[in-house]
Short mmCIF file of C-alpha atoms and ligand atoms in Angstrom, two decimals:
data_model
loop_
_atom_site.label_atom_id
_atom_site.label_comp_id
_atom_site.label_asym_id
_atom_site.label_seq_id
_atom_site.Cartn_x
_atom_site.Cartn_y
_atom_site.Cartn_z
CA UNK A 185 -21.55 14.30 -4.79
CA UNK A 186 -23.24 16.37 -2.39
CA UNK A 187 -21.37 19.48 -1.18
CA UNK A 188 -21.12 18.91 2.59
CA UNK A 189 -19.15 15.85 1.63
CA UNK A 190 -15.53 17.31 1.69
CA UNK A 191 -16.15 18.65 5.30
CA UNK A 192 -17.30 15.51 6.44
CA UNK A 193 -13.90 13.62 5.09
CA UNK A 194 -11.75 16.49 6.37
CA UNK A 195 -13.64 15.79 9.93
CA UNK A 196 -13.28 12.23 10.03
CA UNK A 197 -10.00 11.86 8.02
CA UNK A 198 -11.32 8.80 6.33
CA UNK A 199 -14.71 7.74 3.98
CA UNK A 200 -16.33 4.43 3.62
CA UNK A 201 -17.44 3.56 0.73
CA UNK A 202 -20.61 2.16 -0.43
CA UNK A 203 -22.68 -0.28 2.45
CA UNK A 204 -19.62 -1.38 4.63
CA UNK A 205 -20.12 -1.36 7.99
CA UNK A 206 -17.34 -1.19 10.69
CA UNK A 207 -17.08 -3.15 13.99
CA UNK A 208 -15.18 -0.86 16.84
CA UNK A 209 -11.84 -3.33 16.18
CA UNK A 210 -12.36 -2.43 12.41
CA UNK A 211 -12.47 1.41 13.19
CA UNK A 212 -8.84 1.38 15.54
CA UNK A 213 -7.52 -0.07 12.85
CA UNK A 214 -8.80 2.30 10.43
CA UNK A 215 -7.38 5.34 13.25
CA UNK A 216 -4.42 3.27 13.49
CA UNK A 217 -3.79 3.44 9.27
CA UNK A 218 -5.08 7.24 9.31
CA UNK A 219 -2.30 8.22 12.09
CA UNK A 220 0.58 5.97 10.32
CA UNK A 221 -0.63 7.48 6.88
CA UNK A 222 -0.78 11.32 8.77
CA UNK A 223 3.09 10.48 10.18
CA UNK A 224 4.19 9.81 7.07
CA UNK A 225 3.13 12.99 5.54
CA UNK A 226 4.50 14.93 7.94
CA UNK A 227 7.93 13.25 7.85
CA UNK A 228 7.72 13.83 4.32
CA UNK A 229 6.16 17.36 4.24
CA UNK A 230 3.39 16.26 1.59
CA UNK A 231 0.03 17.56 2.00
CA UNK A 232 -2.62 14.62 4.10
CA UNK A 233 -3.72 11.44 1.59
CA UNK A 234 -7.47 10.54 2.25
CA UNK A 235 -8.29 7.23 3.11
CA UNK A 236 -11.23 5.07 1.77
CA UNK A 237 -12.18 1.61 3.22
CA UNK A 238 -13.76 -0.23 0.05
CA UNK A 239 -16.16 -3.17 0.24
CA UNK A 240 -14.23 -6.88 0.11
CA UNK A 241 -13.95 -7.64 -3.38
CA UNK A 242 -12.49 -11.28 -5.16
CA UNK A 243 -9.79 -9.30 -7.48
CA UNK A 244 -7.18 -9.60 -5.14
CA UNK A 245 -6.25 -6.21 -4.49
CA UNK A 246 -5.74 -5.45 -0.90
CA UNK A 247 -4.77 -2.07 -1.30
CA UNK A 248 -4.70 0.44 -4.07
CA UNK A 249 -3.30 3.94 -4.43
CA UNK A 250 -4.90 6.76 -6.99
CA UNK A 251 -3.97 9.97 -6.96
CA UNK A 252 -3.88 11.34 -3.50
CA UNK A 253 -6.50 8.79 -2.49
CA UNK A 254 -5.61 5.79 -0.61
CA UNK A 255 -8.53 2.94 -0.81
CA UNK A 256 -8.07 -0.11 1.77
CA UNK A 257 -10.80 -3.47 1.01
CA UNK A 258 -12.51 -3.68 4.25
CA UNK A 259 -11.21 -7.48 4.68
CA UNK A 260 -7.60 -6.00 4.94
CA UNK A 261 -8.41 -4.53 8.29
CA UNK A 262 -7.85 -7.89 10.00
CA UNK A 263 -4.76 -8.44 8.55
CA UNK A 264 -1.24 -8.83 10.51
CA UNK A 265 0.09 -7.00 6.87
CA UNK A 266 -2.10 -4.53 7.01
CA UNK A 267 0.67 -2.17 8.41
CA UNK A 268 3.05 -3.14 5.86
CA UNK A 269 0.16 -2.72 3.19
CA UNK A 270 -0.56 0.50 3.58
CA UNK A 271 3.39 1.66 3.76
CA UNK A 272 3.77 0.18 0.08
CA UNK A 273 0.55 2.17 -0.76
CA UNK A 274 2.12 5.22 1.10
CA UNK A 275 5.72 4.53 -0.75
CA UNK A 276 3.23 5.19 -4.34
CA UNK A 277 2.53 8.27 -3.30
CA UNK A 278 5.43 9.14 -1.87
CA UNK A 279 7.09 8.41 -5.14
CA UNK A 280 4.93 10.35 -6.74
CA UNK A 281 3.26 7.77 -8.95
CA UNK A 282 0.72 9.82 -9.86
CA UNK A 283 2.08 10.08 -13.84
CA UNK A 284 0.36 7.46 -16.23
CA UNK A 285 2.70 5.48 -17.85
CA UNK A 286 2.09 6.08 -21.79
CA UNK A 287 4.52 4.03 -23.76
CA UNK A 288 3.83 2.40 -26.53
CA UNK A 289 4.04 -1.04 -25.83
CA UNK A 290 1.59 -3.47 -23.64
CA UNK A 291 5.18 -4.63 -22.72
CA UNK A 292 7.02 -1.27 -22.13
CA UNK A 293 4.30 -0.76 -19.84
CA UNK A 294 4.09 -3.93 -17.85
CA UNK A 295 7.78 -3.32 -17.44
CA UNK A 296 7.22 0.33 -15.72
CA UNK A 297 4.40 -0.76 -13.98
CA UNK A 298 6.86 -3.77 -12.52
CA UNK A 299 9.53 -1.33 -11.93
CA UNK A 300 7.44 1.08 -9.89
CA UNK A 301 6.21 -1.97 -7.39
CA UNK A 302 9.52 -2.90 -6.71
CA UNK A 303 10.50 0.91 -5.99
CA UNK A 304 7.28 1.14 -3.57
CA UNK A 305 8.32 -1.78 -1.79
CA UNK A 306 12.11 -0.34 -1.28
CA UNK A 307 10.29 2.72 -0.46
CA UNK A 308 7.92 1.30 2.24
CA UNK A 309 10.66 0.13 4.16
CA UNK A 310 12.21 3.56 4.47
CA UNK A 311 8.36 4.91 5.54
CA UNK A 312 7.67 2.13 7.63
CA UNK A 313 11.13 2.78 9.55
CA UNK A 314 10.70 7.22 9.33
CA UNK A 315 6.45 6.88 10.41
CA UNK A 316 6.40 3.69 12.63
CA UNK A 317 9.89 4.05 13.91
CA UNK A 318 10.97 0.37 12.66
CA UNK A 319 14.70 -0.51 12.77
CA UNK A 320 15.82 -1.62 9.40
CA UNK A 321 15.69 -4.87 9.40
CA UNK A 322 12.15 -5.22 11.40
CA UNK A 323 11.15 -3.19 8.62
CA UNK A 324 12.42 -5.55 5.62
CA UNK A 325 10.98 -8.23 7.45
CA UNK A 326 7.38 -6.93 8.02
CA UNK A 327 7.30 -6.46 4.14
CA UNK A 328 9.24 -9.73 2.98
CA UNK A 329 6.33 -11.10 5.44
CA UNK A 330 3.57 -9.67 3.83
CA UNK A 331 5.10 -10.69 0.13
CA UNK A 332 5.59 -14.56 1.55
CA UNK A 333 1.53 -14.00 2.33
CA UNK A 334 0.70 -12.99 -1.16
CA UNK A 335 2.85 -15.75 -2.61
CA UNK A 336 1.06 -18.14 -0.37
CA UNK A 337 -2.63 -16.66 -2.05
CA UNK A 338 -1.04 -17.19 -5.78
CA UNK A 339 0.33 -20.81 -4.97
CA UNK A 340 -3.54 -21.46 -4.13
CA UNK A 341 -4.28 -20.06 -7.09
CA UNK A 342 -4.85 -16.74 -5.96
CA UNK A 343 -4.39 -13.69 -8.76
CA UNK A 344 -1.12 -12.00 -9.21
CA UNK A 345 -2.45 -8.22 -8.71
CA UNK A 346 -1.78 -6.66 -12.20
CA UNK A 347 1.69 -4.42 -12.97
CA UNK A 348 3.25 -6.49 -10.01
CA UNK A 349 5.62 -9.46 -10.67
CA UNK A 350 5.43 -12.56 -8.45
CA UNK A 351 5.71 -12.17 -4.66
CA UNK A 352 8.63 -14.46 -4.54
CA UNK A 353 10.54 -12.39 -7.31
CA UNK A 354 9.65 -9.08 -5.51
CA UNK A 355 11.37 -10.39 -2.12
CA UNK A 356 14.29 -11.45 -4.19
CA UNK A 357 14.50 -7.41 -5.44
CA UNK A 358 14.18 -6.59 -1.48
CA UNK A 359 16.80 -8.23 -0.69
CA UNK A 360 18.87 -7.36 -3.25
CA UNK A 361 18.90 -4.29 -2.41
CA UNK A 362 18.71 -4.48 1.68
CA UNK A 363 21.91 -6.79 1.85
CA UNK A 364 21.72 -6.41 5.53
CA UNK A 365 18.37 -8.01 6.44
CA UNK A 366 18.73 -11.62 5.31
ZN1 ZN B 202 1.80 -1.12 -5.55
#
């Protein structure tokens, strides 16, 4: 990687990756995700995550976090969930799920993995309600909304993005534990 790169991505706060393109709607939402990401490490005094757009893959995957990185697929920037996509990628890092889970089971891990998502959702209500200044139940709502849109994608046949249990049984852990917001 050339070494005027990690100027340029401290100037413009976010890289795109490979050939995508962005239309001027693309790149306010792409300021828009950069400032919520920004407000969320400063209300929780963690130093700035760097944002990649990616180019639209079939894999299902939305959204990824990696290690201080942050990668958004390009076709996510349309999305009314985009918001609530990028606080459950926020929560990951916020957790710190930076640790690979080494256990010695396929099953031990799967189990982790699951447990993690479910914390990250929890987790991106709290961020979405601290950074966006949500009310609690607004908050549950925007991410129970963006679950119902990934169960939607599955009962078409969609993938179920690995390490995460269905959509439907992640809401059902929401809700669980956010008594409140039926
Ligand atoms: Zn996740």
């Amino acid at each position: 990687m050339a070494s005027v790169l990690p100027s340029l991505v401290l100037a413009l706060g976010f890289v795109v990756a490979g050939c995508v393109s962005l239309t001027p709607q693309q790149q306010d939402r792409v300021a828009e995700v950069q400032r919520f990401a920004d407000a969320t490490t400063t209300a929780y005094d963690l130093p700035r995550i760097r944002l990649t757009i990616e180019p639209a893959t079939n894999l299902g995957i939305g959204a990824r976090y990696r290690q201080g990185n942050f990668y958004v697929n390009v076709r996510m920037l349309g999305s009314p969930h985009l918001i609530a996509l990028v606080a459950h990628e926020l929560a990951h890092y916020v957790l710190g799920h930076d640790a690979v889970i080494t256990l010695v089971s396929q099953a031990e891990w799967q189990r982790a993995q699951e447990q993690r998502e479910l914390d990250a959702n929890a987790k991106s209500v709290e961020i979405l309600m601290r950074a966006r200044g949500m009310g609690q139940q607004e908050a549950v709502q925007a991410v129970i909304e963006k679950l119902r849109a990934v169960q939607r994608a599955v009962d078409r046949g969609g993938p179920i993005t690995p390490g995460h249990r269905t959509p439907a049984e992640e809401i059902a852990d929401l809700v669980a534990r956010f008594p409140d917001s039926r």
